[in-house]
mmCIF file of C-alpha atoms in Angstrom:
data_model
loop_
_atom_site.group_PDB
_atom_site.id
_atom_site.type_symbol
_atom_site.label_atom_id
_atom_site.label_comp_id
_atom_site.label_asym_id
_atom_site.label_seq_id
_atom_site.Cartn_x
_atom_site.Cartn_y
_atom_site.Cartn_z
ATOM 1 C CA MET A 1 -8.784 -46.956 84.188
ATOM 2 C CA LEU A 2 -7.121 -48.097 80.949
ATOM 3 C CA MET A 3 -6.460 -44.468 80.031
ATOM 4 C CA ARG A 4 -4.765 -43.872 83.396
ATOM 5 C CA LEU A 5 -2.669 -46.998 82.956
ATOM 6 C CA GLN A 6 -1.645 -45.918 79.476
ATOM 7 C CA SER A 7 -0.551 -42.507 80.735
ATOM 8 C CA LYS A 8 1.630 -44.179 83.369
ATOM 9 C CA THR A 9 3.021 -46.913 81.097
ATOM 10 C CA PRO A 10 2.852 -45.593 77.517
ATOM 11 C CA GLU A 11 5.377 -48.197 76.372
ATOM 12 C CA ASP A 12 2.965 -51.059 77.171
ATOM 13 C CA ASN A 13 1.274 -51.683 73.803
ATOM 14 C CA ARG A 14 -1.145 -54.174 75.350
ATOM 15 C CA ILE A 15 -3.044 -51.250 76.847
ATOM 16 C CA SER A 16 -3.421 -49.621 73.425
ATOM 17 C CA LYS A 17 -4.801 -52.900 72.121
ATOM 18 C CA GLU A 18 -7.278 -53.258 74.975
ATOM 19 C CA LEU A 19 -8.341 -49.651 74.543
ATOM 20 C CA ALA A 20 -8.832 -50.220 70.831
ATOM 21 C CA ASP A 21 -10.963 -53.300 71.468
ATOM 22 C CA VAL A 22 -13.063 -51.503 74.086
ATOM 23 C CA TYR A 23 -13.650 -48.457 71.902
ATOM 24 C CA TYR A 24 -14.517 -50.674 68.935
ATOM 25 C CA THR A 25 -17.054 -52.652 70.989
ATOM 26 C CA MET A 26 -18.586 -49.407 72.302
ATOM 27 C CA GLY A 27 -18.902 -48.018 68.788
ATOM 28 C CA GLN A 28 -16.492 -45.143 69.448
ATOM 29 C CA TYR A 29 -14.787 -45.673 66.126
ATOM 30 C CA GLY A 30 -12.702 -42.518 66.023
ATOM 31 C CA LYS A 31 -11.034 -43.367 69.327
ATOM 32 C CA ALA A 32 -10.749 -47.023 68.321
ATOM 33 C CA LYS A 33 -8.960 -46.043 65.107
ATOM 34 C CA GLU A 34 -6.448 -43.931 67.020
ATOM 35 C CA ALA A 35 -5.821 -46.709 69.558
ATOM 36 C CA TYR A 36 -5.314 -49.321 66.828
ATOM 37 C CA GLU A 37 -2.885 -46.984 65.067
ATOM 38 C CA ASN A 38 -0.829 -46.708 68.243
ATOM 39 C CA TYR A 39 -0.898 -50.450 68.804
ATOM 40 C CA LEU A 40 0.008 -51.412 65.243
ATOM 41 C CA LYS A 41 3.140 -49.250 65.395
ATOM 42 C CA VAL A 42 4.717 -51.540 68.002
ATOM 43 C CA GLY A 43 2.506 -54.587 68.493
ATOM 44 C CA THR A 44 1.992 -57.805 66.566
ATOM 45 C CA PRO A 45 -1.492 -57.566 65.034
ATOM 46 C CA THR A 46 -3.836 -60.536 64.946
ATOM 47 C CA GLU A 47 -6.420 -61.413 62.304
ATOM 48 C CA GLN A 48 -9.050 -59.605 64.392
ATOM 49 C CA ASP A 49 -6.841 -56.512 64.709
ATOM 50 C CA TYR A 50 -6.385 -56.243 60.957
ATOM 51 C CA THR A 51 -10.094 -56.851 60.381
ATOM 52 C CA ARG A 52 -11.250 -54.202 62.823
ATOM 53 C CA TYR A 53 -8.659 -51.642 61.812
ATOM 54 C CA ALA A 54 -9.377 -52.168 58.104
ATOM 55 C CA MET A 55 -13.077 -51.657 58.809
ATOM 56 C CA LEU A 56 -12.398 -48.471 60.781
ATOM 57 C CA LEU A 57 -10.253 -47.114 57.966
ATOM 58 C CA TYR A 58 -12.978 -47.961 55.457
ATOM 59 C CA LEU A 59 -15.603 -46.175 57.564
ATOM 60 C CA ASN A 60 -13.224 -43.203 57.732
ATOM 61 C CA LYS A 61 -13.050 -43.240 53.893
ATOM 62 C CA ASP A 62 -9.325 -44.030 53.980
ATOM 63 C CA TYR A 63 -9.746 -46.723 51.351
ATOM 64 C CA ALA A 64 -6.120 -47.106 50.295
ATOM 65 C CA GLN A 65 -4.900 -47.714 53.844
ATOM 66 C CA SER A 66 -7.897 -49.937 54.535
ATOM 67 C CA LEU A 67 -6.961 -52.048 51.524
ATOM 68 C CA ASP A 68 -3.387 -52.274 52.786
ATOM 69 C CA MET A 69 -4.646 -53.666 56.106
ATOM 70 C CA VAL A 70 -6.985 -56.028 54.241
ATOM 71 C CA LYS A 71 -4.084 -57.478 52.275
ATOM 72 C CA LYS A 72 -2.010 -57.970 55.424
ATOM 73 C CA GLY A 73 -4.946 -59.568 57.194
ATOM 74 C CA LEU A 74 -5.622 -61.930 54.301
ATOM 75 C CA GLU A 75 -2.014 -63.094 54.465
ATOM 76 C CA LEU A 76 -2.791 -64.299 57.986
ATOM 77 C CA ALA A 77 -6.320 -65.517 57.254
ATOM 78 C CA PRO A 78 -7.057 -66.011 53.528
ATOM 79 C CA GLU A 79 -10.657 -67.089 54.193
ATOM 80 C CA ASN A 80 -11.645 -64.188 56.438
ATOM 81 C CA HIS A 81 -15.117 -63.258 55.166
ATOM 82 C CA VAL A 82 -15.078 -59.645 56.353
ATOM 83 C CA LEU A 83 -11.637 -58.962 54.904
ATOM 84 C CA LYS A 84 -12.670 -60.396 51.538
ATOM 85 C CA ARG A 85 -15.760 -58.183 51.656
ATOM 86 C CA LEU A 86 -13.683 -55.110 52.460
ATOM 87 C CA ALA A 87 -11.343 -55.875 49.569
ATOM 88 C CA MET A 88 -14.283 -55.670 47.166
ATOM 89 C CA TYR A 89 -15.602 -52.502 48.818
ATOM 90 C CA ASP A 90 -12.214 -50.769 48.859
ATOM 91 C CA TYR A 91 -11.451 -51.550 45.219
ATOM 92 C CA LEU A 92 -14.784 -50.044 44.193
ATOM 93 C CA GLU A 93 -14.143 -46.861 46.157
ATOM 94 C CA LEU A 94 -10.629 -46.653 44.697
ATOM 95 C CA LYS A 95 -12.123 -47.084 41.193
ATOM 96 C CA ASP A 96 -10.005 -50.170 40.505
ATOM 97 C CA TYR A 97 -12.948 -51.963 38.957
ATOM 98 C CA LYS A 98 -11.161 -54.875 37.279
ATOM 99 C CA THR A 99 -9.379 -55.889 40.476
ATOM 100 C CA GLY A 100 -12.604 -55.253 42.364
ATOM 101 C CA LEU A 101 -14.399 -57.776 40.163
ATOM 102 C CA GLU A 102 -11.657 -60.300 40.890
ATOM 103 C CA ALA A 103 -12.138 -59.636 44.604
ATOM 104 C CA ALA A 104 -15.897 -60.059 44.147
ATOM 105 C CA ALA A 105 -15.393 -63.431 42.451
ATOM 106 C CA THR A 106 -13.333 -64.563 45.437
ATOM 107 C CA PHE A 107 -15.820 -63.163 47.930
ATOM 108 C CA PHE A 108 -18.844 -64.793 46.281
ATOM 109 C CA ALA A 109 -17.105 -68.133 45.677
ATOM 110 C CA ASN A 110 -19.344 -69.750 48.304
ATOM 111 C CA PRO A 111 -22.915 -68.884 47.252
ATOM 112 C CA GLY A 112 -24.410 -70.818 50.161
ATOM 113 C CA ASN A 113 -22.705 -68.633 52.755
ATOM 114 C CA PRO A 114 -25.389 -67.165 55.045
ATOM 115 C CA ASP A 115 -23.228 -64.166 55.935
ATOM 116 C CA TYR A 116 -23.776 -62.243 52.710
ATOM 117 C CA VAL A 117 -25.756 -59.023 53.187
ATOM 118 C CA TYR A 118 -27.706 -56.893 50.734
ATOM 119 C CA LEU A 119 -24.908 -54.322 50.516
ATOM 120 C CA ASP A 120 -22.521 -56.978 49.206
ATOM 121 C CA TYR A 121 -24.695 -57.369 46.125
ATOM 122 C CA VAL A 122 -25.014 -53.593 45.759
ATOM 123 C CA TYR A 123 -21.238 -53.221 45.671
ATOM 124 C CA PHE A 124 -20.887 -56.126 43.265
ATOM 125 C CA ALA A 125 -23.525 -54.537 41.025
ATOM 126 C CA ARG A 126 -21.708 -51.204 41.056
ATOM 127 C CA LEU A 127 -18.460 -52.887 40.046
ATOM 128 C CA LEU A 128 -20.268 -54.583 37.165
ATOM 129 C CA GLU A 129 -21.933 -51.318 36.176
ATOM 130 C CA ALA A 130 -18.576 -49.533 36.159
ATOM 131 C CA ASP A 131 -17.264 -52.315 33.903
ATOM 132 C CA LYS A 132 -20.299 -51.803 31.599
ATOM 133 C CA GLN A 133 -21.674 -55.271 32.373
ATOM 134 C CA TYR A 134 -25.118 -53.742 32.640
ATOM 135 C CA GLU A 135 -27.379 -56.793 32.494
ATOM 136 C CA GLU A 136 -25.415 -58.607 35.194
ATOM 137 C CA ALA A 137 -25.395 -55.426 37.285
ATOM 138 C CA VAL A 138 -29.205 -55.389 37.228
ATOM 139 C CA VAL A 139 -29.237 -59.048 38.306
ATOM 140 C CA GLN A 140 -27.102 -58.213 41.344
ATOM 141 C CA PHE A 141 -29.122 -55.120 42.238
ATOM 142 C CA ASN A 142 -32.247 -57.278 42.170
ATOM 143 C CA LYS A 143 -30.552 -59.797 44.468
ATOM 144 C CA ALA A 144 -29.852 -56.961 46.892
ATOM 145 C CA LEU A 145 -33.526 -55.936 46.769
ATOM 146 C CA SER A 146 -34.688 -59.495 47.350
ATOM 147 C CA MET A 147 -32.525 -59.656 50.487
ATOM 148 C CA ASP A 148 -33.827 -56.383 51.933
ATOM 149 C CA LYS A 149 -36.877 -54.844 50.320
ATOM 150 C CA SER A 150 -36.710 -51.795 52.588
ATOM 151 C CA HIS A 151 -33.846 -50.370 50.523
ATOM 152 C CA THR A 152 -36.040 -49.060 47.744
ATOM 153 C CA GLU A 153 -33.306 -46.638 46.661
ATOM 154 C CA ILE A 154 -31.898 -49.628 44.770
ATOM 155 C CA TYR A 155 -34.645 -49.105 42.182
ATOM 156 C CA LYS A 156 -32.927 -45.801 41.417
ATOM 157 C CA ASP A 157 -29.634 -47.648 40.900
ATOM 158 C CA ILE A 158 -31.380 -50.020 38.503
ATOM 159 C CA SER A 159 -32.852 -47.062 36.644
ATOM 160 C CA ASP A 160 -29.381 -45.539 36.294
ATOM 161 C CA VAL A 161 -28.066 -48.760 34.743
ATOM 162 C CA TYR A 162 -30.871 -48.879 32.187
ATOM 163 C CA GLU A 163 -30.358 -45.202 31.385
ATOM 164 C CA LYS A 164 -26.706 -45.917 30.595
ATOM 165 C CA LYS A 165 -27.922 -48.655 28.232
ATOM 166 C CA ARG A 166 -30.366 -46.129 26.754
ATOM 167 C CA ASP A 167 -33.140 -48.557 27.597
ATOM 168 C CA PHE A 168 -35.420 -45.744 28.647
ATOM 169 C CA PRO A 169 -38.651 -47.740 29.077
ATOM 170 C CA LYS A 170 -36.989 -49.944 31.705
ATOM 171 C CA ALA A 171 -35.202 -46.959 33.244
ATOM 172 C CA ILE A 172 -38.552 -45.191 33.621
ATOM 173 C CA GLU A 173 -40.223 -48.303 35.028
ATOM 174 C CA ALA A 174 -37.499 -48.744 37.665
ATOM 175 C CA TYR A 175 -37.571 -45.063 38.600
ATOM 176 C CA LYS A 176 -41.351 -45.166 38.925
ATOM 177 C CA ASN A 177 -40.975 -48.135 41.279
ATOM 178 C CA TYR A 178 -38.564 -46.025 43.306
ATOM 179 C CA LEU A 179 -41.066 -43.150 43.521
ATOM 180 C CA ASP A 180 -44.026 -45.434 44.252
ATOM 181 C CA GLU A 181 -42.211 -47.142 47.134
ATOM 182 C CA MET A 182 -41.389 -43.864 48.873
ATOM 183 C CA LYS A 183 -42.935 -43.481 52.305
ATOM 184 C CA SER A 184 -43.187 -39.704 51.832
ATOM 185 C CA SER A 185 -43.695 -37.351 48.918
ATOM 186 C CA PRO A 186 -40.768 -37.314 46.490
ATOM 187 C CA ASP A 187 -38.472 -34.331 46.727
ATOM 188 C CA ILE A 188 -37.902 -31.932 43.869
ATOM 189 C CA SER A 189 -34.716 -33.566 42.628
ATOM 190 C CA ASP A 190 -36.451 -36.957 42.396
ATOM 191 C CA LEU A 191 -39.346 -35.484 40.437
ATOM 192 C CA PHE A 192 -36.998 -33.580 38.158
ATOM 193 C CA LEU A 193 -34.898 -36.656 37.351
ATOM 194 C CA TYR A 194 -38.021 -38.673 36.581
ATOM 195 C CA GLY A 195 -39.283 -35.958 34.255
ATOM 196 C CA ARG A 196 -35.925 -35.764 32.538
ATOM 197 C CA LEU A 197 -35.908 -39.531 31.947
ATOM 198 C CA ASN A 198 -39.225 -39.218 30.136
ATOM 199 C CA TYR A 199 -37.856 -36.329 28.090
ATOM 200 C CA TYR A 200 -34.788 -38.336 27.067
ATOM 201 C CA ALA A 201 -37.006 -41.256 26.086
ATOM 202 C CA ALA A 202 -39.033 -38.898 23.895
ATOM 203 C CA THR A 203 -35.892 -37.679 22.119
ATOM 204 C CA ASP A 204 -34.584 -41.179 21.390
ATOM 205 C CA SER A 205 -35.348 -42.364 17.861
ATOM 206 C CA ALA A 206 -35.825 -45.926 19.135
ATOM 207 C CA TYR A 207 -38.993 -44.922 21.011
ATOM 208 C CA GLN A 208 -40.684 -42.483 18.640
ATOM 209 C CA ASP A 209 -43.899 -44.496 18.654
ATOM 210 C CA LYS A 210 -44.288 -43.656 22.352
ATOM 211 C CA GLN A 211 -43.059 -40.077 22.115
ATOM 212 C CA PRO A 212 -46.449 -38.460 22.865
ATOM 213 C CA THR A 213 -46.794 -40.533 26.043
ATOM 214 C CA TYR A 214 -43.314 -39.658 27.267
ATOM 215 C CA LEU A 215 -43.776 -35.974 26.462
ATOM 216 C CA ALA A 216 -47.098 -35.855 28.289
ATOM 217 C CA GLU A 217 -45.579 -37.443 31.393
ATOM 218 C CA ALA A 218 -42.526 -35.174 31.276
ATOM 219 C CA ASP A 219 -44.715 -32.084 30.893
ATOM 220 C CA THR A 220 -46.831 -33.107 33.885
ATOM 221 C CA ILE A 221 -43.783 -33.692 36.063
ATOM 222 C CA PHE A 222 -41.989 -30.477 35.093
ATOM 223 C CA ALA A 223 -45.213 -28.545 35.733
ATOM 224 C CA GLN A 224 -45.157 -29.921 39.294
ATOM 225 C CA VAL A 225 -41.531 -28.857 39.666
ATOM 226 C CA ALA A 226 -42.398 -25.337 38.491
ATOM 227 C CA VAL A 227 -45.209 -25.069 41.048
ATOM 228 C CA LYS A 228 -43.190 -26.485 43.948
ATOM 229 C CA VAL A 229 -40.164 -24.227 43.373
ATOM 230 C CA PRO A 230 -41.503 -21.141 41.572
ATOM 231 C CA ASP A 231 -38.248 -19.221 42.018
ATOM 232 C CA ASN A 232 -36.255 -21.907 40.180
ATOM 233 C CA TYR A 233 -36.106 -21.815 36.390
ATOM 234 C CA LEU A 234 -35.742 -25.580 35.824
ATOM 235 C CA GLY A 235 -39.426 -26.556 35.804
ATOM 236 C CA ASN A 236 -40.372 -23.999 33.163
ATOM 237 C CA PHE A 237 -37.148 -24.470 31.208
ATOM 238 C CA TRP A 238 -37.708 -28.198 30.799
ATOM 239 C CA ARG A 239 -41.395 -27.681 30.045
ATOM 240 C CA ALA A 240 -40.171 -25.415 27.255
ATOM 241 C CA ARG A 241 -37.947 -28.166 25.890
ATOM 242 C CA VAL A 242 -40.803 -30.666 26.052
ATOM 243 C CA ASN A 243 -43.184 -28.367 24.208
ATOM 244 C CA SER A 244 -40.538 -27.470 21.674
ATOM 245 C CA LEU A 245 -40.447 -31.161 20.736
ATOM 246 C CA ARG A 246 -44.224 -31.086 20.335
ATOM 247 C CA ASP A 247 -43.916 -28.120 17.984
ATOM 248 C CA PRO A 248 -40.676 -28.710 16.056
ATOM 249 C CA GLU A 249 -41.369 -26.035 13.436
ATOM 250 C CA THR A 250 -42.256 -23.434 16.100
ATOM 251 C CA THR A 251 -45.466 -22.668 14.227
ATOM 252 C CA GLN A 252 -47.679 -22.889 17.330
ATOM 253 C CA GLY A 253 -45.258 -21.408 19.831
ATOM 254 C CA LEU A 254 -46.047 -24.108 22.388
ATOM 255 C CA ALA A 255 -42.746 -23.579 24.185
ATOM 256 C CA LYS A 256 -42.968 -19.774 24.203
ATOM 257 C CA PRO A 257 -44.656 -19.187 27.594
ATOM 258 C CA TYR A 258 -42.255 -21.550 29.335
ATOM 259 C CA TYR A 259 -39.094 -20.079 27.835
ATOM 260 C CA GLU A 260 -40.423 -16.641 28.784
ATOM 261 C CA ALA A 261 -41.117 -17.791 32.347
ATOM 262 C CA ALA A 262 -37.676 -19.376 32.660
ATOM 263 C CA LEU A 263 -36.009 -16.287 31.207
ATOM 264 C CA SER A 264 -37.775 -13.956 33.633
ATOM 265 C CA ILE A 265 -36.257 -15.933 36.515
ATOM 266 C CA LEU A 266 -32.821 -16.318 34.952
ATOM 267 C CA GLU A 267 -32.444 -12.621 34.186
ATOM 268 C CA GLN A 268 -32.672 -11.901 37.916
ATOM 269 C CA LYS A 269 -29.654 -14.121 38.621
ATOM 270 C CA PRO A 270 -26.190 -12.688 37.917
ATOM 271 C CA ASP A 271 -24.701 -16.189 37.912
ATOM 272 C CA ALA A 272 -27.202 -17.671 35.446
ATOM 273 C CA THR A 273 -25.716 -20.244 33.083
ATOM 274 C CA LYS A 274 -24.868 -18.586 29.777
ATOM 275 C CA SER A 275 -25.891 -21.541 27.593
ATOM 276 C CA VAL A 276 -29.341 -21.637 29.201
ATOM 277 C CA LEU A 277 -29.849 -17.918 28.638
ATOM 278 C CA VAL A 278 -28.772 -18.355 25.020
ATOM 279 C CA GLU A 279 -31.231 -21.218 24.498
ATOM 280 C CA CYS A 280 -34.168 -19.208 25.875
ATOM 281 C CA ASN A 281 -33.360 -16.136 23.806
ATOM 282 C CA SER A 282 -32.679 -18.213 20.687
ATOM 283 C CA TYR A 283 -36.094 -19.842 20.822
ATOM 284 C CA LEU A 284 -37.862 -16.520 21.349
ATOM 285 C CA GLY A 285 -35.818 -14.822 18.641
ATOM 286 C CA TYR A 286 -36.704 -17.568 16.190
ATOM 287 C CA TYR A 287 -40.366 -17.613 17.283
ATOM 288 C CA TYR A 288 -40.781 -13.916 16.465
ATOM 289 C CA PHE A 289 -38.858 -14.383 13.221
ATOM 290 C CA VAL A 290 -41.353 -17.072 12.144
ATOM 291 C CA LYS A 291 -44.177 -14.690 13.097
ATOM 292 C CA GLU A 292 -42.467 -11.974 11.005
ATOM 293 C CA ASP A 293 -42.239 -9.692 14.028
ATOM 294 C CA TYR A 294 -38.692 -8.717 13.176
ATOM 295 C CA ASN A 295 -38.274 -5.945 15.722
ATOM 296 C CA GLN A 296 -39.081 -8.330 18.561
ATOM 297 C CA SER A 297 -36.897 -10.994 17.012
ATOM 298 C CA LYS A 298 -33.931 -8.601 16.877
ATOM 299 C CA GLN A 299 -34.267 -7.822 20.578
ATOM 300 C CA TYR A 300 -33.681 -11.449 21.516
ATOM 301 C CA TRP A 301 -30.799 -11.989 19.101
ATOM 302 C CA ASN A 302 -29.148 -8.845 20.408
ATOM 303 C CA LYS A 303 -29.559 -10.114 23.965
ATOM 304 C CA ILE A 304 -27.594 -13.190 22.928
ATOM 305 C CA LEU A 305 -24.767 -11.052 21.566
ATOM 306 C CA GLU A 306 -24.649 -9.182 24.878
ATOM 307 C CA ILE A 307 -24.120 -12.543 26.594
ATOM 308 C CA ASP A 308 -21.949 -14.117 23.898
ATOM 309 C CA PRO A 309 -20.553 -11.578 21.404
ATOM 310 C CA GLU A 310 -19.097 -14.343 19.217
ATOM 311 C CA ASN A 311 -22.369 -16.258 18.856
ATOM 312 C CA GLU A 312 -22.584 -17.167 15.158
ATOM 313 C CA THR A 313 -26.282 -18.089 15.159
ATOM 314 C CA ALA A 314 -27.329 -14.706 16.541
ATOM 315 C CA THR A 315 -25.000 -12.880 14.149
ATOM 316 C CA LYS A 316 -26.393 -14.744 11.129
ATOM 317 C CA ALA A 317 -29.977 -14.254 12.289
ATOM 318 C CA LEU A 318 -29.509 -10.503 12.614
ATOM 319 C CA GLY A 319 -27.795 -10.413 9.240
ATOM 320 C CA GLY A 320 -30.767 -12.155 7.668
ATOM 321 C CA ILE A 321 -33.360 -9.777 9.097
ATOM 322 C CA LYS A 322 -34.012 -6.828 6.787
#
C-alpha cells in the first residue's frame, strides 16, 4: 500500500520515511537504504534516521558516507551508543587508525555499559594492532573471547598479533588453540599457516634452543598438506625448506626429495612463480655440486638461466664447474 501511495504522491517524503522504517524492520536493507536516501534528500532526519541509515551504509561497505551520517547524527545525539560504535568501526575500515582510537576511547568511556558486544572489542583490538600497540590488542581480543567463546576465530587474530611481535611461541600457542577449537577438520590453508608459523619460529635466532621441535612440527604439518592436495607444490616445497634447515651444509640431501617433488609439479604449470622454480633448481644444482656430480649440477643451473638469464648465482656456479 505504501508503494502505491508513493507512486501517486511522490512529493510526500513521509511515505519514503515510512517505507524506509518498514524495510529496515523487515531486514530488507537494500530497499531500506534506497528509501532512506530518498527521504534524506528532502526530509528532516531524526536521530533514529541517521542511526539506521549510517548502519545501512556501513553494511553496504560505504564507510565514508556512513561516517558522514554518523557525524551528523552525533551532532543531534552526542551520546548515541550505536553511532559512537559505528564511528569506531568506520574509522577502522577507512584505515584512519589514530582517529579510530580516539573514537574507541569515547565509545568505551562507560565500561559498565551492558550494551557492549564482543565485536566492539574485536574492532578496538584491530585498531590497537594497526597502531602497533600489540599487548593491548591481545588484551582486547581476549575480552572479545570472554564475551562470546563461540568466536574461536579470534584465536587466529591473537596469533597474528604475536607473529607481528615475532613472539612465535605465543603465536603458535594461539593458533593451536584456534585449530583445537574447530568443530570440523581444519582446511588446507589453516594447516599451511600453522606449519609456516613453526617454520618461522625455527628460523628465528631467539628460539634456536627449540628449533628441532619447531622443525618436526612443521615437517609433520607440511606432510599432511602434501597428502591432502597432491597436485599442489606447497606441501613438498615447504617440507624442502624445513629439511634444508636440518641439513644446512646439504651433506645429507634431506631436502632433495621434496624439492624434486615440488619441481615436478611446478614444471607442469606455465604460470609457476619464477622465484620458486629458481629456489628448487638452485638447491638441486648445489646438491649435485657437493656430490661432485657436475653434469647433473650443470643441468639444474642451466634450467635457472632458461628461467632467469641474468641470474648471477647460476652464472657463477657454471663458471666454477670444470
